[in-house]
């Protein structure tokens, strides 16, 4: 894995996401209830605060929980909810250590089908079906991980030339299109809810 992603809209943070499978997974985990750029800049901030230029699942899993939460809480905080996200990141890293010897890339390396990959991603702590499908689409569209049937397994997020999620962001223009799509979806959900009252 060595590509340039454009999710954090920050060259250093994006370079880390493109070369580090664990950083990409942690960024995806953080991508909730905060702006996408903030979430995907998180892995670089964590690595820097741990004194390195990459994340290590063994190191994070073994870190003292309160100290790790404090690390994420330092200003600027890594997430709106740094304490709960610190716990989730540690759970993810502990799972990777237990099931993949701490190698995040092993989650998708040598997987035969998109269906199998989706299952593996959905088993990760903090990854529900939607997050797993978005990450699967990101792997396929931008990171060259394309097991048989990956687009189908990723659902609508796997569709070519769509602008639904982080999987489709390749620069500022596509970021604007994805944001617009998300606003449309929120508006439609709100209208639907209002109509059902």
PDB file of N, CA and C in Angstrom, residues 117-189:
ATOM      1  N   UNK A 117     -14.332 -10.259   2.309  1.00  0.00           N
ATOM      2  CA  UNK A 117     -13.690  -9.045   2.807  1.00  0.00           C
ATOM      3  C   UNK A 117     -14.675  -8.205   3.609  1.00  0.00           C
ATOM      4  N   UNK A 118     -15.898  -8.077   3.113  1.00  0.00           N
ATOM      5  CA  UNK A 118     -16.915  -7.326   3.845  1.00  0.00           C
ATOM      6  C   UNK A 118     -17.153  -7.959   5.217  1.00  0.00           C
ATOM      7  N   UNK A 119     -17.212  -9.282   5.267  1.00  0.00           N
ATOM      8  CA  UNK A 119     -17.405  -9.997   6.531  1.00  0.00           C
ATOM      9  C   UNK A 119     -16.263  -9.687   7.499  1.00  0.00           C
ATOM     10  N   UNK A 120     -15.029  -9.733   6.998  1.00  0.00           N
ATOM     11  CA  UNK A 120     -13.868  -9.443   7.851  1.00  0.00           C
ATOM     12  C   UNK A 120     -13.900  -8.010   8.378  1.00  0.00           C
ATOM     13  N   UNK A 121     -14.218  -7.075   7.500  1.00  0.00           N
ATOM     14  CA  UNK A 121     -14.272  -5.669   7.918  1.00  0.00           C
ATOM     15  C   UNK A 121     -15.385  -5.441   8.938  1.00  0.00           C
ATOM     16  N   UNK A 122     -16.540  -6.058   8.716  1.00  0.00           N
ATOM     17  CA  UNK A 122     -17.681  -5.885   9.620  1.00  0.00           C
ATOM     18  C   UNK A 122     -17.422  -6.509  10.994  1.00  0.00           C
ATOM     19  N   UNK A 123     -16.464  -7.431  11.069  1.00  0.00           N
ATOM     20  CA  UNK A 123     -16.109  -8.047  12.354  1.00  0.00           C
ATOM     21  C   UNK A 123     -15.198  -7.155  13.185  1.00  0.00           C
ATOM     22  N   UNK A 124     -14.606  -6.128  12.570  1.00  0.00           N
ATOM     23  CA  UNK A 124     -13.712  -5.233  13.299  1.00  0.00           C
ATOM     24  C   UNK A 124     -14.504  -4.403  14.308  1.00  0.00           C
ATOM     25  N   UNK A 125     -13.998  -4.237  15.533  1.00  0.00           N
ATOM     26  CA  UNK A 125     -14.685  -3.390  16.511  1.00  0.00           C
ATOM     27  C   UNK A 125     -14.881  -1.975  15.966  1.00  0.00           C
ATOM     28  N   UNK A 126     -16.096  -1.462  16.087  1.00  0.00           N
ATOM     29  CA  UNK A 126     -16.388  -0.110  15.628  1.00  0.00           C
ATOM     30  C   UNK A 126     -16.793  -0.017  14.168  1.00  0.00           C
ATOM     31  N   UNK A 127     -16.818  -1.159  13.458  1.00  0.00           N
ATOM     32  CA  UNK A 127     -17.192  -1.169  12.045  1.00  0.00           C
ATOM     33  C   UNK A 127     -18.523  -1.890  11.875  1.00  0.00           C
ATOM     34  N   UNK A 128     -19.580  -1.119  11.641  1.00  0.00           N
ATOM     35  CA  UNK A 128     -20.860  -1.723  11.294  1.00  0.00           C
ATOM     36  C   UNK A 128     -20.862  -2.005   9.799  1.00  0.00           C
ATOM     37  N   UNK A 129     -21.997  -2.446   9.282  1.00  0.00           N
ATOM     38  CA  UNK A 129     -22.072  -2.805   7.859  1.00  0.00           C
ATOM     39  C   UNK A 129     -21.760  -1.613   6.946  1.00  0.00           C
ATOM     40  N   UNK A 130     -22.344  -0.453   7.245  1.00  0.00           N
ATOM     41  CA  UNK A 130     -22.141   0.707   6.375  1.00  0.00           C
ATOM     42  C   UNK A 130     -20.671   1.139   6.366  1.00  0.00           C
ATOM     43  N   UNK A 131     -20.049   1.232   7.525  1.00  0.00           N
ATOM     44  CA  UNK A 131     -18.644   1.633   7.606  1.00  0.00           C
ATOM     45  C   UNK A 131     -17.763   0.607   6.881  1.00  0.00           C
ATOM     46  N   UNK A 132     -18.098  -0.679   7.042  1.00  0.00           N
ATOM     47  CA  UNK A 132     -17.350  -1.748   6.374  1.00  0.00           C
ATOM     48  C   UNK A 132     -17.483  -1.620   4.855  1.00  0.00           C
ATOM     49  N   UNK A 133     -18.695  -1.308   4.379  1.00  0.00           N
ATOM     50  CA  UNK A 133     -18.898  -1.158   2.930  1.00  0.00           C
ATOM     51  C   UNK A 133     -18.148   0.058   2.383  1.00  0.00           C
ATOM     52  N   UNK A 134     -18.149   1.148   3.132  1.00  0.00           N
ATOM     53  CA  UNK A 134     -17.436   2.344   2.681  1.00  0.00           C
ATOM     54  C   UNK A 134     -15.939   2.062   2.623  1.00  0.00           C
ATOM     55  N   UNK A 135     -15.411   1.382   3.658  1.00  0.00           N
ATOM     56  CA  UNK A 135     -13.977   1.093   3.657  1.00  0.00           C
ATOM     57  C   UNK A 135     -13.626   0.110   2.534  1.00  0.00           C
ATOM     58  N   UNK A 136     -14.500  -0.844   2.290  1.00  0.00           N
ATOM     59  CA  UNK A 136     -14.300  -1.785   1.181  1.00  0.00           C
ATOM     60  C   UNK A 136     -14.253  -1.029  -0.148  1.00  0.00           C
ATOM     61  N   UNK A 137     -15.139  -0.059  -0.308  1.00  0.00           N
ATOM     62  CA  UNK A 137     -15.139   0.758  -1.529  1.00  0.00           C
ATOM     63  C   UNK A 137     -13.851   1.576  -1.634  1.00  0.00           C
ATOM     64  N   UNK A 138     -13.376   2.099  -0.521  1.00  0.00           N
ATOM     65  CA  UNK A 138     -12.118   2.851  -0.511  1.00  0.00           C
ATOM     66  C   UNK A 138     -10.953   1.945  -0.930  1.00  0.00           C
ATOM     67  N   UNK A 139     -10.920   0.745  -0.386  1.00  0.00           N
ATOM     68  CA  UNK A 139      -9.877  -0.216  -0.755  1.00  0.00           C
ATOM     69  C   UNK A 139      -9.906  -0.499  -2.256  1.00  0.00           C
ATOM     70  N   UNK A 140     -11.102  -0.726  -2.787  1.00  0.00           N
ATOM     71  CA  UNK A 140     -11.231  -1.064  -4.196  1.00  0.00           C
ATOM     72  C   UNK A 140     -10.974   0.098  -5.126  1.00  0.00           C
ATOM     73  N   UNK A 141     -11.551   1.250  -4.802  1.00  0.00           N
ATOM     74  CA  UNK A 141     -11.453   2.395  -5.712  1.00  0.00           C
ATOM     75  C   UNK A 141     -10.093   3.078  -5.682  1.00  0.00           C
ATOM     76  N   UNK A 142      -9.459   3.142  -4.500  1.00  0.00           N
ATOM     77  CA  UNK A 142      -8.237   3.943  -4.403  1.00  0.00           C
ATOM     78  C   UNK A 142      -6.989   3.172  -3.997  1.00  0.00           C
ATOM     79  N   UNK A 143      -7.148   1.996  -3.381  1.00  0.00           N
ATOM     80  CA  UNK A 143      -5.976   1.290  -2.866  1.00  0.00           C
ATOM     81  C   UNK A 143      -5.674  -0.015  -3.605  1.00  0.00           C
ATOM     82  N   UNK A 144      -6.410  -0.269  -4.688  1.00  0.00           N
ATOM     83  CA  UNK A 144      -6.097  -1.409  -5.545  1.00  0.00           C
ATOM     84  C   UNK A 144      -6.420  -2.773  -4.953  1.00  0.00           C
ATOM     85  N   UNK A 145      -7.238  -2.819  -3.910  1.00  0.00           N
ATOM     86  CA  UNK A 145      -7.636  -4.102  -3.312  1.00  0.00           C
ATOM     87  C   UNK A 145      -8.987  -4.466  -3.921  1.00  0.00           C
ATOM     88  N   UNK A 146      -8.967  -5.412  -4.869  1.00  0.00           N
ATOM     89  CA  UNK A 146     -10.175  -5.695  -5.643  1.00  0.00           C
ATOM     90  C   UNK A 146     -10.450  -7.190  -5.767  1.00  0.00           C
ATOM     91  N   UNK A 147     -10.833  -7.831  -4.660  1.00  0.00           N
ATOM     92  CA  UNK A 147     -11.199  -9.242  -4.785  1.00  0.00           C
ATOM     93  C   UNK A 147     -12.469  -9.384  -5.625  1.00  0.00           C
ATOM     94  N   UNK A 148     -12.705 -10.558  -6.155  1.00  0.00           N
ATOM     95  CA  UNK A 148     -13.875 -10.821  -6.975  1.00  0.00           C
ATOM     96  C   UNK A 148     -15.145 -10.366  -6.260  1.00  0.00           C
ATOM     97  N   UNK A 149     -15.959  -9.562  -6.951  1.00  0.00           N
ATOM     98  CA  UNK A 149     -17.238  -9.115  -6.388  1.00  0.00           C
ATOM     99  C   UNK A 149     -17.127  -8.002  -5.361  1.00  0.00           C
ATOM    100  N   UNK A 150     -16.015  -7.274  -5.368  1.00  0.00           N
ATOM    101  CA  UNK A 150     -15.854  -6.223  -4.349  1.00  0.00           C
ATOM    102  C   UNK A 150     -16.867  -5.098  -4.523  1.00  0.00           C
ATOM    103  N   UNK A 151     -17.172  -4.720  -5.763  1.00  0.00           N
ATOM    104  CA  UNK A 151     -18.133  -3.622  -5.962  1.00  0.00           C
ATOM    105  C   UNK A 151     -19.519  -3.994  -5.426  1.00  0.00           C
ATOM    106  N   UNK A 152     -19.930  -5.237  -5.697  1.00  0.00           N
ATOM    107  CA  UNK A 152     -21.245  -5.694  -5.231  1.00  0.00           C
ATOM    108  C   UNK A 152     -21.279  -5.728  -3.697  1.00  0.00           C
ATOM    109  N   UNK A 153     -20.191  -6.204  -3.098  1.00  0.00           N
ATOM    110  CA  UNK A 153     -20.128  -6.290  -1.632  1.00  0.00           C
ATOM    111  C   UNK A 153     -20.151  -4.904  -0.992  1.00  0.00           C
ATOM    112  N   UNK A 154     -19.598  -3.916  -1.697  1.00  0.00           N
ATOM    113  CA  UNK A 154     -19.578  -2.550  -1.169  1.00  0.00           C
ATOM    114  C   UNK A 154     -20.924  -1.844  -1.356  1.00  0.00           C
ATOM    115  N   UNK A 155     -21.849  -2.493  -2.034  1.00  0.00           N
ATOM    116  CA  UNK A 155     -23.178  -1.906  -2.239  1.00  0.00           C
ATOM    117  C   UNK A 155     -23.089  -0.649  -3.089  1.00  0.00           C
ATOM    118  N   UNK A 156     -23.928   0.328  -2.813  1.00  0.00           N
ATOM    119  CA  UNK A 156     -23.953   1.555  -3.616  1.00  0.00           C
ATOM    120  C   UNK A 156     -22.631   2.322  -3.520  1.00  0.00           C
ATOM    121  N   UNK A 157     -21.857   2.093  -2.431  1.00  0.00           N
ATOM    122  CA  UNK A 157     -20.567   2.786  -2.280  1.00  0.00           C
ATOM    123  C   UNK A 157     -19.542   2.301  -3.309  1.00  0.00           C
ATOM    124  N   UNK A 158     -19.765   1.117  -3.866  1.00  0.00           N
ATOM    125  CA  UNK A 158     -18.844   0.571  -4.851  1.00  0.00           C
ATOM    126  C   UNK A 158     -19.109   1.029  -6.276  1.00  0.00           C
ATOM    127  N   UNK A 159     -20.232   1.710  -6.484  1.00  0.00           N
ATOM    128  CA  UNK A 159     -20.584   2.147  -7.848  1.00  0.00           C
ATOM    129  C   UNK A 159     -19.528   3.089  -8.404  1.00  0.00           C
ATOM    130  N   UNK A 160     -19.126   2.861  -9.678  1.00  0.00           N
ATOM    131  CA  UNK A 160     -18.140   3.772 -10.277  1.00  0.00           C
ATOM    132  C   UNK A 160     -18.742   5.159 -10.489  1.00  0.00           C
ATOM    133  N   UNK A 161     -17.893   6.158 -10.440  1.00  0.00           N
ATOM    134  CA  UNK A 161     -18.293   7.553 -10.708  1.00  0.00           C
ATOM    135  C   UNK A 161     -19.417   8.048  -9.811  1.00  0.00           C
ATOM    136  N   UNK A 162     -19.479   7.520  -8.586  1.00  0.00           N
ATOM    137  CA  UNK A 162     -20.471   8.046  -7.641  1.00  0.00           C
ATOM    138  C   UNK A 162     -19.720   8.920  -6.640  1.00  0.00           C
ATOM    139  N   UNK A 163     -20.444   9.724  -5.933  1.00  0.00           N
ATOM    140  CA  UNK A 163     -19.837  10.619  -4.944  1.00  0.00           C
ATOM    141  C   UNK A 163     -20.602  10.488  -3.639  1.00  0.00           C
ATOM    142  N   UNK A 164     -20.547   9.289  -3.069  1.00  0.00           N
ATOM    143  CA  UNK A 164     -21.334   8.979  -1.879  1.00  0.00           C
ATOM    144  C   UNK A 164     -20.555   9.030  -0.568  1.00  0.00           C
ATOM    145  N   UNK A 165     -19.228   8.802  -0.643  1.00  0.00           N
ATOM    146  CA  UNK A 165     -18.479   8.606   0.605  1.00  0.00           C
ATOM    147  C   UNK A 165     -17.013   8.963   0.437  1.00  0.00           C
ATOM    148  N   UNK A 166     -16.241   8.748   1.503  1.00  0.00           N
ATOM    149  CA  UNK A 166     -14.798   9.003   1.461  1.00  0.00           C
ATOM    150  C   UNK A 166     -14.120   8.180   0.366  1.00  0.00           C
ATOM    151  N   UNK A 167     -14.714   7.077  -0.022  1.00  0.00           N
ATOM    152  CA  UNK A 167     -14.131   6.232  -1.069  1.00  0.00           C
ATOM    153  C   UNK A 167     -14.016   6.978  -2.395  1.00  0.00           C
ATOM    154  N   UNK A 168     -14.810   8.029  -2.561  1.00  0.00           N
ATOM    155  CA  UNK A 168     -14.868   8.761  -3.824  1.00  0.00           C
ATOM    156  C   UNK A 168     -14.087  10.071  -3.812  1.00  0.00           C
ATOM    157  N   UNK A 169     -13.427  10.377  -2.701  1.00  0.00           N
ATOM    158  CA  UNK A 169     -12.737  11.661  -2.589  1.00  0.00           C
ATOM    159  C   UNK A 169     -11.294  11.529  -3.066  1.00  0.00           C
ATOM    160  N   UNK A 170     -11.004  12.241  -4.136  1.00  0.00           N
ATOM    161  CA  UNK A 170      -9.654  12.220  -4.697  1.00  0.00           C
ATOM    162  C   UNK A 170      -9.039  13.618  -4.730  1.00  0.00           C
ATOM    163  N   UNK A 171      -9.777  14.601  -4.236  1.00  0.00           N
ATOM    164  CA  UNK A 171      -9.279  15.972  -4.210  1.00  0.00           C
ATOM    165  C   UNK A 171     -10.405  16.921  -3.817  1.00  0.00           C
ATOM    166  N   UNK A 172     -10.135  18.225  -3.828  1.00  0.00           N
ATOM    167  CA  UNK A 172     -11.122  19.218  -3.389  1.00  0.00           C
ATOM    168  C   UNK A 172     -12.455  19.177  -4.139  1.00  0.00           C
ATOM    169  N   UNK A 173     -12.408  18.952  -5.471  1.00  0.00           N
ATOM    170  CA  UNK A 173     -13.659  18.954  -6.250  1.00  0.00           C
ATOM    171  C   UNK A 173     -14.571  17.797  -5.853  1.00  0.00           C
ATOM    172  N   UNK A 174     -13.978  16.598  -5.723  1.00  0.00           N
ATOM    173  CA  UNK A 174     -14.805  15.448  -5.356  1.00  0.00           C
ATOM    174  C   UNK A 174     -15.287  15.562  -3.912  1.00  0.00           C
ATOM    175  N   UNK A 175     -14.494  16.216  -3.069  1.00  0.00           N
ATOM    176  CA  UNK A 175     -14.918  16.448  -1.674  1.00  0.00           C
ATOM    177  C   UNK A 175     -16.206  17.277  -1.656  1.00  0.00           C
ATOM    178  N   UNK A 176     -16.263  18.310  -2.476  1.00  0.00           N
ATOM    179  CA  UNK A 176     -17.458  19.162  -2.560  1.00  0.00           C
ATOM    180  C   UNK A 176     -18.663  18.333  -3.020  1.00  0.00           C
ATOM    181  N   UNK A 177     -18.449  17.448  -4.001  1.00  0.00           N
ATOM    182  CA  UNK A 177     -19.547  16.617  -4.523  1.00  0.00           C
ATOM    183  C   UNK A 177     -20.051  15.625  -3.468  1.00  0.00           C
ATOM    184  N   UNK A 178     -19.132  15.026  -2.724  1.00  0.00           N
ATOM    185  CA  UNK A 178     -19.537  14.084  -1.669  1.00  0.00           C
ATOM    186  C   UNK A 178     -20.311  14.825  -0.582  1.00  0.00           C
ATOM    187  N   UNK A 179     -19.834  16.015  -0.205  1.00  0.00           N
ATOM    188  CA  UNK A 179     -20.536  16.825   0.807  1.00  0.00           C
ATOM    189  C   UNK A 179     -21.957  17.150   0.339  1.00  0.00           C
ATOM    190  N   UNK A 180     -22.083  17.521  -0.926  1.00  0.00           N
ATOM    191  CA  UNK A 180     -23.396  17.862  -1.479  1.00  0.00           C
ATOM    192  C   UNK A 180     -24.318  16.646  -1.427  1.00  0.00           C
ATOM    193  N   UNK A 181     -23.792  15.475  -1.770  1.00  0.00           N
ATOM    194  CA  UNK A 181     -24.587  14.242  -1.732  1.00  0.00           C
ATOM    195  C   UNK A 181     -25.063  13.966  -0.302  1.00  0.00           C
ATOM    196  N   UNK A 182     -24.159  14.124   0.673  1.00  0.00           N
ATOM    197  CA  UNK A 182     -24.525  13.860   2.071  1.00  0.00           C
ATOM    198  C   UNK A 182     -25.608  14.827   2.544  1.00  0.00           C
ATOM    199  N   UNK A 183     -25.513  16.097   2.109  1.00  0.00           N
ATOM    200  CA  UNK A 183     -26.537  17.083   2.481  1.00  0.00           C
ATOM    201  C   UNK A 183     -27.898  16.701   1.879  1.00  0.00           C
ATOM    202  N   UNK A 184     -27.872  16.233   0.640  1.00  0.00           N
ATOM    203  CA  UNK A 184     -29.118  15.797  -0.010  1.00  0.00           C
ATOM    204  C   UNK A 184     -29.744  14.630   0.758  1.00  0.00           C
ATOM    205  N   UNK A 185     -28.909  13.677   1.168  1.00  0.00           N
ATOM    206  CA  UNK A 185     -29.406  12.503   1.893  1.00  0.00           C
ATOM    207  C   UNK A 185     -30.002  12.906   3.239  1.00  0.00           C
ATOM    208  N   UNK A 186     -29.326  13.830   3.934  1.00  0.00           N
ATOM    209  CA  UNK A 186     -29.835  14.311   5.223  1.00  0.00           C
ATOM    210  C   UNK A 186     -31.172  15.018   5.044  1.00  0.00           C
ATOM    211  N   UNK A 187     -31.258  15.864   4.020  1.00  0.00           N
ATOM    212  CA  UNK A 187     -32.496  16.603   3.747  1.00  0.00           C
ATOM    213  C   UNK A 187     -33.631  15.633   3.413  1.00  0.00           C
ATOM    214  N   UNK A 188     -33.335  14.622   2.608  1.00  0.00           N
ATOM    215  CA  UNK A 188     -34.358  13.635   2.240  1.00  0.00           C
ATOM    216  C   UNK A 188     -34.827  12.848   3.467  1.00  0.00           C
ATOM    217  N   UNK A 189     -33.883  12.478   4.330  1.00  0.00           N
ATOM    218  CA  UNK A 189     -34.235  11.735   5.547  1.00  0.00           C
ATOM    219  C   UNK A 189     -35.099  12.600   6.469  1.00  0.00           C
TER     220      UNK A 189
END
